[in-house]
Short mmCIF file of C-alpha atoms in Angstrom, two decimals:
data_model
loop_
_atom_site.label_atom_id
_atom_site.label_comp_id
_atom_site.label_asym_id
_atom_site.label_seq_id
_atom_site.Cartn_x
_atom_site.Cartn_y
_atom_site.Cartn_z
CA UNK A 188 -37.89 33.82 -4.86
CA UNK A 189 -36.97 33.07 -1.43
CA UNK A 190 -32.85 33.70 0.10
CA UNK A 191 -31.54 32.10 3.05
CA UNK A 192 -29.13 32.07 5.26
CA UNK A 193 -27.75 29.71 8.07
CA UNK A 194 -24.55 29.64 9.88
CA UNK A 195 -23.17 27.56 12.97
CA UNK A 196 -20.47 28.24 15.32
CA UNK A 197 -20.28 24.99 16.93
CA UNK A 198 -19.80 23.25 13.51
CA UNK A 199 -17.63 25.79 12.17
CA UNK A 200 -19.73 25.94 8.67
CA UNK A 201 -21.64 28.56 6.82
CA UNK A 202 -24.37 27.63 4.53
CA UNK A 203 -26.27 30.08 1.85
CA UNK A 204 -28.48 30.08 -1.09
CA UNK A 205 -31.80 30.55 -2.99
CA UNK A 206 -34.76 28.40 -3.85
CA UNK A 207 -38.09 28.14 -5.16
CA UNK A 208 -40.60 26.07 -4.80
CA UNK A 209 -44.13 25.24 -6.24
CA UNK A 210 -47.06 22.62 -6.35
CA UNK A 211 -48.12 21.99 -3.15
CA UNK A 212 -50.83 19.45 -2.56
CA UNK A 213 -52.03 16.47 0.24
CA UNK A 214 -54.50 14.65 0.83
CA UNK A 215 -55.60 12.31 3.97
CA UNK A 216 -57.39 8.80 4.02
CA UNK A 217 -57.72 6.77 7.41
CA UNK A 218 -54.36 6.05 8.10
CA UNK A 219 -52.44 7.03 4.76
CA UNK A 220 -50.89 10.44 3.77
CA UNK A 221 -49.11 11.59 0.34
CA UNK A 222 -48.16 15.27 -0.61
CA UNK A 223 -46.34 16.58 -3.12
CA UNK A 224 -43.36 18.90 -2.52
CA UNK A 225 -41.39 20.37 -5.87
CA UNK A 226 -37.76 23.03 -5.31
CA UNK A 227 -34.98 24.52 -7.35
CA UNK A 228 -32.42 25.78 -5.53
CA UNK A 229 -29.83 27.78 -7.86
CA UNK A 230 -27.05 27.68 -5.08
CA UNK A 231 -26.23 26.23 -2.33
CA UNK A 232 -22.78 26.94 -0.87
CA UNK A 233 -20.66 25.69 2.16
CA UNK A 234 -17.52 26.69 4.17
CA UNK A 235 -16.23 23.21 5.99
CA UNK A 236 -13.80 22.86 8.31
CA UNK A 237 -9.80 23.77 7.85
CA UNK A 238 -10.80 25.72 4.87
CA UNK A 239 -13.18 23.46 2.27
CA UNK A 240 -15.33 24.92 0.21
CA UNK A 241 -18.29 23.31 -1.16
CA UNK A 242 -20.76 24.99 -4.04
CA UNK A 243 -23.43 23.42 -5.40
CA UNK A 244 -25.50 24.76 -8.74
CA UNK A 245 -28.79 24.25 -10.16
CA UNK A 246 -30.36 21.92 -7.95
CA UNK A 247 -33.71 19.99 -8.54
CA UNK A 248 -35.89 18.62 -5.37
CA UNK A 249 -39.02 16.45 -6.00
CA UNK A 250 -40.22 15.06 -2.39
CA UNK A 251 -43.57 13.23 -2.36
CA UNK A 252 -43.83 12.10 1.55
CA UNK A 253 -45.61 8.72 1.79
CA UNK A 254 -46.73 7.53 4.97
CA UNK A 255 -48.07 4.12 6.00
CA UNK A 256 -47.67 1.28 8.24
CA UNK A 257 -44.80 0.55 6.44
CA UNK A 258 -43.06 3.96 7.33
CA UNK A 259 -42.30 6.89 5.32
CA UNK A 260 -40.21 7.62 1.97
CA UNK A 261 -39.38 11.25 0.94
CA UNK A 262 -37.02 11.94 -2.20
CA UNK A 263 -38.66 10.71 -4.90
CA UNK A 264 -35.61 12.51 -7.40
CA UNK A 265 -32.58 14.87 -6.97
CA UNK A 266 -30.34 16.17 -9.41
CA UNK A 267 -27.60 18.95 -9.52
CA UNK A 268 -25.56 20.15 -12.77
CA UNK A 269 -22.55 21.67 -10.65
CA UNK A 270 -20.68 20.69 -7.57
CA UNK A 271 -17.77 22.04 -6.55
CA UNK A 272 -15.71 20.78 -3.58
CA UNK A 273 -12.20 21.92 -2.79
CA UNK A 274 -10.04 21.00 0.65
CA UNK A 275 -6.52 20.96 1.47
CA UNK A 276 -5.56 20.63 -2.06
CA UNK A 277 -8.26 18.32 -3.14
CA UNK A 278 -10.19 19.22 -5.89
CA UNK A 279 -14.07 17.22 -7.02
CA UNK A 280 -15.88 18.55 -9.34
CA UNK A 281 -19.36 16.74 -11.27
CA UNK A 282 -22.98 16.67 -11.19
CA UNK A 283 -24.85 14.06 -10.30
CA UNK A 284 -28.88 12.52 -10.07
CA UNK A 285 -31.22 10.13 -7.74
CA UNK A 286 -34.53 8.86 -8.91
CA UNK A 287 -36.38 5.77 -8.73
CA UNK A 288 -34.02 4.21 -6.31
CA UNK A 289 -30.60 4.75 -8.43
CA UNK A 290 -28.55 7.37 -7.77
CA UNK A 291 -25.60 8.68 -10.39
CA UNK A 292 -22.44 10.61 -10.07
CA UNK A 293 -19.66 11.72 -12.41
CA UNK A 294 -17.01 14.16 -12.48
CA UNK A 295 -13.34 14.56 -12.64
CA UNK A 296 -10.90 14.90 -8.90
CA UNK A 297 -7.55 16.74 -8.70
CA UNK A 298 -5.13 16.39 -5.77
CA UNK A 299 -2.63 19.39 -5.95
CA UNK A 300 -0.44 18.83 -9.34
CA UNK A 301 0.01 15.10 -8.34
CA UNK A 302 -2.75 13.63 -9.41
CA UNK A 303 -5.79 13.35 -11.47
CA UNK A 304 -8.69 11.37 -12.69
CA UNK A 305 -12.19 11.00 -14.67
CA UNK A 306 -15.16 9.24 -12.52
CA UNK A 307 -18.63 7.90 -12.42
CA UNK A 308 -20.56 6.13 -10.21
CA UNK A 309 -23.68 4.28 -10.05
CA UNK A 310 -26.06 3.39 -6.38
CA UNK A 311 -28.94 1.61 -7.47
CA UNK A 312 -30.73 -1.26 -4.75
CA UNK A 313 -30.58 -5.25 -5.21
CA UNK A 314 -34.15 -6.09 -6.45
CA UNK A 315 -33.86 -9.23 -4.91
CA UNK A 316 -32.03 -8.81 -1.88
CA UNK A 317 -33.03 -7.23 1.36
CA UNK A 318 -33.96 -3.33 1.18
CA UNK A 319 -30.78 -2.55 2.73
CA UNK A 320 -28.75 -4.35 0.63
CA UNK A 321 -27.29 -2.00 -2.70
CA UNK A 322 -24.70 -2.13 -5.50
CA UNK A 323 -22.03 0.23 -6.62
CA UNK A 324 -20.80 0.63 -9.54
CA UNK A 325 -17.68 2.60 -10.71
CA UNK A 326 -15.28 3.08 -13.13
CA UNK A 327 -11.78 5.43 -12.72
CA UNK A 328 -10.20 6.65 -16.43
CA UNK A 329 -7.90 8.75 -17.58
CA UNK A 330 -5.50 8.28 -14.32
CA UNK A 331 -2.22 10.74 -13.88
CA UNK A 332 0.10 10.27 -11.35
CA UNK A 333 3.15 13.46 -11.47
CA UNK A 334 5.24 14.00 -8.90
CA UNK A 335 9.15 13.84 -8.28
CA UNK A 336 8.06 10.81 -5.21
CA UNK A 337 6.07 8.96 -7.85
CA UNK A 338 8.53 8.90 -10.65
CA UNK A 339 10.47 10.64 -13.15
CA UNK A 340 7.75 10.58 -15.62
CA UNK A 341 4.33 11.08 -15.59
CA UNK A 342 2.44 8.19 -14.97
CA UNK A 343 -0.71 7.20 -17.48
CA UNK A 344 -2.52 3.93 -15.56
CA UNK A 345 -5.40 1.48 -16.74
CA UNK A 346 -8.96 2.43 -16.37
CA UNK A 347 -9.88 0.76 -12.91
CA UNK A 348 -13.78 -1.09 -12.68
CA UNK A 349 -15.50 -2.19 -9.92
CA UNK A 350 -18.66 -3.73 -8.05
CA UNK A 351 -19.07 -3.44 -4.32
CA UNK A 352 -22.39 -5.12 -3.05
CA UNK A 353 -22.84 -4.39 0.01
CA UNK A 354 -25.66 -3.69 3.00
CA UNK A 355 -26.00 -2.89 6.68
CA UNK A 356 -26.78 -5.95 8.80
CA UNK A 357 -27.07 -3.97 12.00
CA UNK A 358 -27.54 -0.17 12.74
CA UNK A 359 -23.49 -0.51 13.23
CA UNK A 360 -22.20 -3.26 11.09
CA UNK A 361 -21.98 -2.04 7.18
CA UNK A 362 -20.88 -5.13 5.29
CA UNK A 363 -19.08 -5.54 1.76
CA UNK A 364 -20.91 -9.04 0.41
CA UNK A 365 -19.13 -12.16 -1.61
CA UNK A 366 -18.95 -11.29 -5.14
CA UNK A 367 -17.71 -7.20 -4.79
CA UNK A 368 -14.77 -6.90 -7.02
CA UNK A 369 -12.31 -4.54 -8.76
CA UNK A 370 -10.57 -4.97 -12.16
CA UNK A 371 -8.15 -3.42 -14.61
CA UNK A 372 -8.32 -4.69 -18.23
CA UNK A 373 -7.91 -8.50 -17.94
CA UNK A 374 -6.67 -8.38 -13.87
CA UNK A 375 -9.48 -8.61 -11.50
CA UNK A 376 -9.49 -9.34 -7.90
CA UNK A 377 -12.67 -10.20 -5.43
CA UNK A 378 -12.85 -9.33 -2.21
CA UNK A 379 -15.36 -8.57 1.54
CA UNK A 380 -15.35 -7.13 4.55
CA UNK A 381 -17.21 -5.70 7.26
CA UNK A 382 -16.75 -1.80 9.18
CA UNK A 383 -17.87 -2.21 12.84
CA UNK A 384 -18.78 1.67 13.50
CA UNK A 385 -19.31 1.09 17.19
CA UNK A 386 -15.76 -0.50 17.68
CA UNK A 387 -14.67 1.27 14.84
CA UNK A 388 -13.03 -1.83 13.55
CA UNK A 389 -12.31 -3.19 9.95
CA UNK A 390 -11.77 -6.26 8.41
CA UNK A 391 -10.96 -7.17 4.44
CA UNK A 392 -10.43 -10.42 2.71
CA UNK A 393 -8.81 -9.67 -0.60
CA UNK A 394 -8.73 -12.63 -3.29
CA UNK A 395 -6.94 -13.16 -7.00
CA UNK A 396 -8.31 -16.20 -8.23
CA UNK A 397 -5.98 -18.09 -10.60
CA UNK A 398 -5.65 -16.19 -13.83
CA UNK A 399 -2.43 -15.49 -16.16
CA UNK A 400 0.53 -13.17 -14.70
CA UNK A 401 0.86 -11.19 -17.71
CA UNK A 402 -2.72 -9.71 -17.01
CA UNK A 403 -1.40 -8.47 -13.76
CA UNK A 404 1.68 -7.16 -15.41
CA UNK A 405 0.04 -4.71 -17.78
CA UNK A 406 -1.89 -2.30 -15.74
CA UNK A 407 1.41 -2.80 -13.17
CA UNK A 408 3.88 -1.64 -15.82
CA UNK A 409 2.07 1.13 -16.06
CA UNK A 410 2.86 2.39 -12.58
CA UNK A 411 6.52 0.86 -12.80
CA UNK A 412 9.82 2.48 -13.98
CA UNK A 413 11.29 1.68 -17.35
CA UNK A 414 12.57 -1.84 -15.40
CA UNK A 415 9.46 -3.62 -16.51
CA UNK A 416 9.59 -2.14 -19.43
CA UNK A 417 8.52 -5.72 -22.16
CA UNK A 418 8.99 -8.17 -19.78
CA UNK A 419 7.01 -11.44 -20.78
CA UNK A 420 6.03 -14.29 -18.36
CA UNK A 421 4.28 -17.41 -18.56
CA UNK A 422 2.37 -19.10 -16.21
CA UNK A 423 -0.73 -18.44 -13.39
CA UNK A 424 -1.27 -17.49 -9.91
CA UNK A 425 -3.25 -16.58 -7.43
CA UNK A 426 -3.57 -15.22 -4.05
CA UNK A 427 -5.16 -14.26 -0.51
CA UNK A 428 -4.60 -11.54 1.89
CA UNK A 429 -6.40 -10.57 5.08
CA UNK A 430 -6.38 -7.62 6.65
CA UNK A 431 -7.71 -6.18 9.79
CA UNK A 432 -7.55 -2.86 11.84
CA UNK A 433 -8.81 -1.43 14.68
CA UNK A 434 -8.77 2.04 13.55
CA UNK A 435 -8.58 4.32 16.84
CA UNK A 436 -4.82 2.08 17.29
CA UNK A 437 -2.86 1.72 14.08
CA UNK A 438 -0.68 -0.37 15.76
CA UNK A 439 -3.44 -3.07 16.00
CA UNK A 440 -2.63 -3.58 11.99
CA UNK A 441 -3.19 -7.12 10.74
CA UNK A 442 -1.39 -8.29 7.36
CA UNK A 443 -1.25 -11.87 6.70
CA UNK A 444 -1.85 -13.82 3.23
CA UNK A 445 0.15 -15.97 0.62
CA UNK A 446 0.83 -16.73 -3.11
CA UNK A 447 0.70 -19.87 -5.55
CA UNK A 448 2.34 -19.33 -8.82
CA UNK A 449 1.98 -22.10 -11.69
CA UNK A 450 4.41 -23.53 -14.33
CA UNK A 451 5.70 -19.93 -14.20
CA UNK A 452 8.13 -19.39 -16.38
CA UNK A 453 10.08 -15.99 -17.90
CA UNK A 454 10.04 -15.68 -21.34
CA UNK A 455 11.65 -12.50 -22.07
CA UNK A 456 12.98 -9.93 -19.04
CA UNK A 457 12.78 -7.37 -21.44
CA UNK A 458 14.70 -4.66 -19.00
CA UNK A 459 14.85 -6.06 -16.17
CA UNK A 460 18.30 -8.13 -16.51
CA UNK A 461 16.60 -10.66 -14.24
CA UNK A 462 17.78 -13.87 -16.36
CA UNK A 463 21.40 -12.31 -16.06
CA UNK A 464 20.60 -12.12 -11.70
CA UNK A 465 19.81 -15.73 -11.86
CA UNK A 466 22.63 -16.85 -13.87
CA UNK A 467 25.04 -14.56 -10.79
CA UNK A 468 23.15 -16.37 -8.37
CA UNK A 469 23.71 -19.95 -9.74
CA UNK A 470 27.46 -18.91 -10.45
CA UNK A 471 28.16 -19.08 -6.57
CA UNK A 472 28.32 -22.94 -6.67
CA UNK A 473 30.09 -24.08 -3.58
CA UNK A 474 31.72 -20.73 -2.45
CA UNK A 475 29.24 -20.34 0.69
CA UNK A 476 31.59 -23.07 2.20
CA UNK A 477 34.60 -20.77 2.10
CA UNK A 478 33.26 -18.09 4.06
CA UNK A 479 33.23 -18.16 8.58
CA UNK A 480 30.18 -19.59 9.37
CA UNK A 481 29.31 -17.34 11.57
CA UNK A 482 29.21 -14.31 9.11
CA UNK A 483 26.18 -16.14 7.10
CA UNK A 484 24.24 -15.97 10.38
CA UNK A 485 25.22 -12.59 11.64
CA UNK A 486 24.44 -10.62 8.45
CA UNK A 487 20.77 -12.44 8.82
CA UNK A 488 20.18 -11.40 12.20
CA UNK A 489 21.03 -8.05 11.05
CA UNK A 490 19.55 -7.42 7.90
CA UNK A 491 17.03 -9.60 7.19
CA UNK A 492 16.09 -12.10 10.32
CA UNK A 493 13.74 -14.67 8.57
CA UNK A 494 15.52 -14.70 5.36
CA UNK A 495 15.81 -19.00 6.00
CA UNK A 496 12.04 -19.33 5.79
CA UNK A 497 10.68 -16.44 4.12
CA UNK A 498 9.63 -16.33 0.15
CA UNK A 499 11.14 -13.09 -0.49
CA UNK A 500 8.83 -11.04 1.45
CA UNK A 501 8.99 -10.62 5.44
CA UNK A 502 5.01 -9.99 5.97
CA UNK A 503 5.94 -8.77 9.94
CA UNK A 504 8.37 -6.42 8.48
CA UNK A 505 5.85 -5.18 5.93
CA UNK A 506 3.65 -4.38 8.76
CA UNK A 507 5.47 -2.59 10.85
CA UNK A 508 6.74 -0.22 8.36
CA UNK A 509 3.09 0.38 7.26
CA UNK A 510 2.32 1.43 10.75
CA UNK A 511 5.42 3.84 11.26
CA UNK A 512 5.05 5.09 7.35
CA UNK A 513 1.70 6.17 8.11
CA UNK A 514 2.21 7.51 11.73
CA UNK A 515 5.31 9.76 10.50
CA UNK A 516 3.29 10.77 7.56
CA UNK A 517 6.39 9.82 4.83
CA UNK A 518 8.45 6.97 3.85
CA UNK A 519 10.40 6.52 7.26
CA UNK A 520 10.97 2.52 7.29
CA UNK A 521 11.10 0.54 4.10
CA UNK A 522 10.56 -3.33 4.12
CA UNK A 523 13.93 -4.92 2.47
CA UNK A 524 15.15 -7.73 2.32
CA UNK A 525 18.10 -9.88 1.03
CA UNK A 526 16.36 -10.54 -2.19
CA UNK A 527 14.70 -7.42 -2.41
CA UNK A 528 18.23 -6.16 -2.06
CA UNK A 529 19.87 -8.45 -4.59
CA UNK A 530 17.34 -7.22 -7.44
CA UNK A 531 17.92 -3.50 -6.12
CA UNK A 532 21.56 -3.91 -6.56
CA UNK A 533 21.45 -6.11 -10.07
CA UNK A 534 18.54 -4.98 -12.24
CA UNK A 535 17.64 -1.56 -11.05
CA UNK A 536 18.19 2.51 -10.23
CA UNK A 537 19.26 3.59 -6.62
CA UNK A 538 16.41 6.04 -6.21
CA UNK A 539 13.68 5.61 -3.66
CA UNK A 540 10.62 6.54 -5.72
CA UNK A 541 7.40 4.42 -5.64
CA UNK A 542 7.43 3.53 -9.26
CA UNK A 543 11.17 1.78 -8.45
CA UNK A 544 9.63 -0.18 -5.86
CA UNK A 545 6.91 -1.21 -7.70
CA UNK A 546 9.68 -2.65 -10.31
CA UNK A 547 11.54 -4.28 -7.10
CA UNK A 548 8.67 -5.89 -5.33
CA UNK A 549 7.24 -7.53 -9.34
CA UNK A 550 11.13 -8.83 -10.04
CA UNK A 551 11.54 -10.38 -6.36
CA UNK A 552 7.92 -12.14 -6.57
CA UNK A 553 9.62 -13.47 -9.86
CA UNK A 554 12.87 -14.67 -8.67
CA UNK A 555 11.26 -16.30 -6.24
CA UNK A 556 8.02 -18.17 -7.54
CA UNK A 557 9.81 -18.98 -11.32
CA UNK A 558 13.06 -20.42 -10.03
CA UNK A 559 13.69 -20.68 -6.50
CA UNK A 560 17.62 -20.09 -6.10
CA UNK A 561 19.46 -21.66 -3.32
CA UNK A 562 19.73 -19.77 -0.30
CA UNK A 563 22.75 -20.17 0.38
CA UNK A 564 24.20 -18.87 -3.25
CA UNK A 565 21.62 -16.34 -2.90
CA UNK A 566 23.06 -14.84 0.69
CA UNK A 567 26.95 -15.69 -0.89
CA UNK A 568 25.95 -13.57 -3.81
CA UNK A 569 24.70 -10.48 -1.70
CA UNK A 570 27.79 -10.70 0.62
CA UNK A 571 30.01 -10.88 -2.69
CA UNK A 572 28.43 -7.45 -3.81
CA UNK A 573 26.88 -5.17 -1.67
CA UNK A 574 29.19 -2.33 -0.72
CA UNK A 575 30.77 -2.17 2.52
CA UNK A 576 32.85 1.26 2.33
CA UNK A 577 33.21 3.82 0.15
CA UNK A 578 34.46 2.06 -3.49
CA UNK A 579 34.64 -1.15 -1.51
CA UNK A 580 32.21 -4.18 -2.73
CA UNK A 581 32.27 -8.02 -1.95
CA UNK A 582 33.33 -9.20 1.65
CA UNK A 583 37.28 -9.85 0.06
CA UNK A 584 37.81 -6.50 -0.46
CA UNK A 585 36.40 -5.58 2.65
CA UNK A 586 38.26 -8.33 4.74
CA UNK A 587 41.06 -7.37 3.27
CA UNK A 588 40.67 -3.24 3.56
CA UNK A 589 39.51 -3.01 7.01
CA UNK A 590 41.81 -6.04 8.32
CA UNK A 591 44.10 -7.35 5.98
CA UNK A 592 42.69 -10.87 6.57
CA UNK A 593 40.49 -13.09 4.04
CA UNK A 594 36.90 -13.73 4.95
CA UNK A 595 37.93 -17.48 6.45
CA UNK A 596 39.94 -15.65 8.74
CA UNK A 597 37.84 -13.08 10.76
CA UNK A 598 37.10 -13.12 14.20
CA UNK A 599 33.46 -12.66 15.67
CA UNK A 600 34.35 -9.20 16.96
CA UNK A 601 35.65 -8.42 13.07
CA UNK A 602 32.68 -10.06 11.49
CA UNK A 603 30.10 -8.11 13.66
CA UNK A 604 31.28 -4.73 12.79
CA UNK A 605 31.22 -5.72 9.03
CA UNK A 606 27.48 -6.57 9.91
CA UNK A 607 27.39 -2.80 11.86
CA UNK A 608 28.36 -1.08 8.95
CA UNK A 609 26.56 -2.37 6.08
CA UNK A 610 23.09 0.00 6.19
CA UNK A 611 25.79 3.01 5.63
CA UNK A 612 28.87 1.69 4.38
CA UNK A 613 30.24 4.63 3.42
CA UNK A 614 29.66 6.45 7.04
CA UNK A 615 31.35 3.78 8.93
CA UNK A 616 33.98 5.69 10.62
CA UNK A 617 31.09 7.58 13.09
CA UNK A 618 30.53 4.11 14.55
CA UNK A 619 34.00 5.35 16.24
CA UNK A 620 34.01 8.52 19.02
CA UNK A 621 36.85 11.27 19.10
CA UNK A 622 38.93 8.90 20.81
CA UNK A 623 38.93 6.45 18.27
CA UNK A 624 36.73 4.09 20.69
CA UNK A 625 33.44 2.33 19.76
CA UNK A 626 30.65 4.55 20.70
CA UNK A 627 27.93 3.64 22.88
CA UNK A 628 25.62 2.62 19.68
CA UNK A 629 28.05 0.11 18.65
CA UNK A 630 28.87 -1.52 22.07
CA UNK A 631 25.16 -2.10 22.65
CA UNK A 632 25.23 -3.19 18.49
CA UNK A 633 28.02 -5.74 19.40
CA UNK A 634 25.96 -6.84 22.96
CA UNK A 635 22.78 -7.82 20.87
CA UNK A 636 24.79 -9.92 17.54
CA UNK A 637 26.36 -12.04 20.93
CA UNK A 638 22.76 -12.59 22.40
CA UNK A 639 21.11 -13.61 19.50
CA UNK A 640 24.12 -15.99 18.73
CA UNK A 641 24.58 -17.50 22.14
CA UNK A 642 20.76 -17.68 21.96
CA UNK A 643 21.25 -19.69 18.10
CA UNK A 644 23.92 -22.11 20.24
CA UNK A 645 26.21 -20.67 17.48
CA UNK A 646 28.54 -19.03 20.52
CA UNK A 647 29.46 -19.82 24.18
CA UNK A 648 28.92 -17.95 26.93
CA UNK A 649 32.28 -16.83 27.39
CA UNK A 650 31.87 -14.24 24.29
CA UNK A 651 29.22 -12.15 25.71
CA UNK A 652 31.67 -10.36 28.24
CA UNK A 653 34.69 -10.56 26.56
CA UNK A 654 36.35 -7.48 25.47
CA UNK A 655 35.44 -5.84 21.97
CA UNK A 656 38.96 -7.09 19.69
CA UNK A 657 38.97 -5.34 16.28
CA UNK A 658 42.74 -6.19 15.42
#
């Protein structure tokens, strides 16, 4: 029985244990060499970095060293009943084998008291591909998701499967091959990609083929609030998304894809009061034509500047509030938009956790792909509800509370401080200094709405100077 010890300054870790080993034997012949090298280690224990801590138990070594023309192969088999790894909150634990060219891993991960999940994995090598090309196999169970930013319950999902193939084409270019994919009971999507480690760039092509929304819906209900709760649609789709990233500049991000639905059609909204949205939004008829036409197009430019062409989804927006969300660590920037908004406001809670958004994001898709509403009775019905002061909702009252006028009869200067005030309705006296003046935030506010309008031919040029008029 043999101990020893090794420990490194410059890589900050400290490594211990015990072994034996037995059954040494070689041989030589012209230009060939084999040898036979058996250990059992009984611990073997590391400090990382910023506190991890990683313990491995009852390990088995068999190395046989081969060498040839060919080159040389070493682990013949490895096994271990225990690891232990713990970091920052993170929490593995398994054991796991290699032998014969297929390595095996399994074990259950904890992150803090948020999360939580059952895991196994299988490496094994294509026989008929290239020797670097391999497949992994793995399946997730028993997910828990429970924490206040998740949800108010605890969250139960699907068992996730998966199959990466994948291979190295160059000593820097590790690719993910055509026919990797990842699936949840009946929902499956494929997908590729390639990491570049000398540019330290990557690049993913994510694909649904066409297959029933209700498949989708299952495993997505389960990370959902009560919204979703036996909701019922008919009808396919499918979809494509590329991304790319440079990942030494964030802000390089690249999000871009689209989605077809078919002959999709809602059969029950369970929860969701999504039939009773569509009915409000086919209610507003002709009433668009009562309103300034200038307050259509400022409320746009403010909240929601490609709501004309868009599908419910502003894919620029989306990626710049990935890049600031994950800069600042937290949920800094969301992605809203009018729609978004609309089901917000009509079918769901006001709180800001995950498993609301997940609700918000399914119900828009659906408002959009199963009955496209006008735009124009959809932006008529936002402006007839959202809140714009403290107990005040729909652009009468507000009209008529901030300036005793009717919507048909506000000025540009009125209309663009309606626009000011919506993302905090009910703080929209700070928009005003000690004096009772516009502060410098709203003056420049007021500059950029008369830009973008002049810009839109909507206004002349005589506006952009003019004095700010709020009576």
């Amino acid at each position: 029985m043999l101990w020893f010890g090794f420990r490194s300054m410059a890589l900050r870790h400290a490594i211990e244990g015990k072994f034996e080993a037995w059954g040494m034997e070689a041989h030589c012949g012209k230009i060939r060499w084999e040898g036979l090298f058996d250990a059992k280690i009984a611990q073997l224990e590391a400090n990382v970095e910023n506190d991890g801590h990683l313990d491995l138990r009852q390990i088995q070594l068999s190395l046989s060293p081969s060498l040839s023309l060919q080159g040389m192969d070493w682990l013949q088999s490895l096994s271990f009943d225990t690891f232990h790894f713990e970091k920052n909150g993170f929490l593995a634990t398994g054991s796991g084998t290699w032998a014969n060219g297929i390595g095996k891993l399994a074990g259950r991960t904890k992150f803090k008291h948020a999360a939580s999940c059952n895991w196994a994995m299988t490496l094994s090598k294509e026989k008929q591909a290239q020797w670097k090309s391999y497949l992994l196999d793995f399946q997730i169970e028993d997910i828990i998701l429970d924490h206040p930013k998740i949800g108010r319950k605890i969250k139960r999902l699907h068992p996730i499967t998966g199959q990466l193939r994948f291979h190295k084409a160059l000593n820097s270019l590790l690719k993910i091959e055509r026919g990797s994919s990842i699936r949840s009971g009946d929902a499956f999507l494929k997908l590729e990609g390639e990491f570049e480690r000398t540019q330290n760039t990557l690049k993913l092509a994510l694909n649904v083929p066409r297959q029933r929304v209700q498949n989708w819906l299952t495993p997505i209900n389960a990370l959902a609030d009560s919204s979703l709760q036996n909701l019922k649609v008919n009808g396919d789709f499918s979809a494509q998304y590329d991304i790319a990233l440079d990942l030494d500049s964030l802000e390089s991000l690249q999000f871009k894809g689209n989605t077809n639905s078919f002959e999709l059609q809602i059969e029950d909204d369970g929860d969701a009061r999504l039939n009773s949205l569509q009915k409000a939004i086919a209610e507003k008829g002709d009433r668009f034509s009562e309103l300034p036409s200038l307050l259509p197009q400022a409320v746009v430019i403010s909240e929601d500047a490609n709501f004309w062409t868009h599908s419910g989804f502003d894919e620029a927006i989306i990626q710049q509030a990935i890049i600031e969300n994950i800069q600042k660590r937290r949920f800094v920037r969301g992605a809203g938009t009018i729609p978004m908004q609309l089901v917000r406001n009509h079918c769901l809670h006001q709180g800001k956790q995950i498993d609301r958004k997940v609700s918000e994001i399914v119900l828009t898709w659906l408002l959009e792909q199963a009955s496209p509403p006008s735009k124009t009775q959809e932006l008529t019905l936002y402006l007839d509800t959202i809140e714009w002061g403290p107990d005040i909702f729909g652009i009468d009252e507000a009209a008529d509370f901030y300036f005793s006028k009717s919507p048909k009869a506000l000025s540009l200067d009125q209309i663009t401080f309606l626009c000011m005030i919506i993302p905090n309705p009910r703080q929209y006296a700070k928009v005003f200094d000690e004096n009772g003046q516009l502060d410098g935030f709203a003056i420049a506010y007021f500059d950029s709405i008369r830009w973008i309008l002049y810009d839109m031919e909507l206004i002349d040029e005589t506006k952009l100077d003019s004095p700010i008029v709020l009576d």
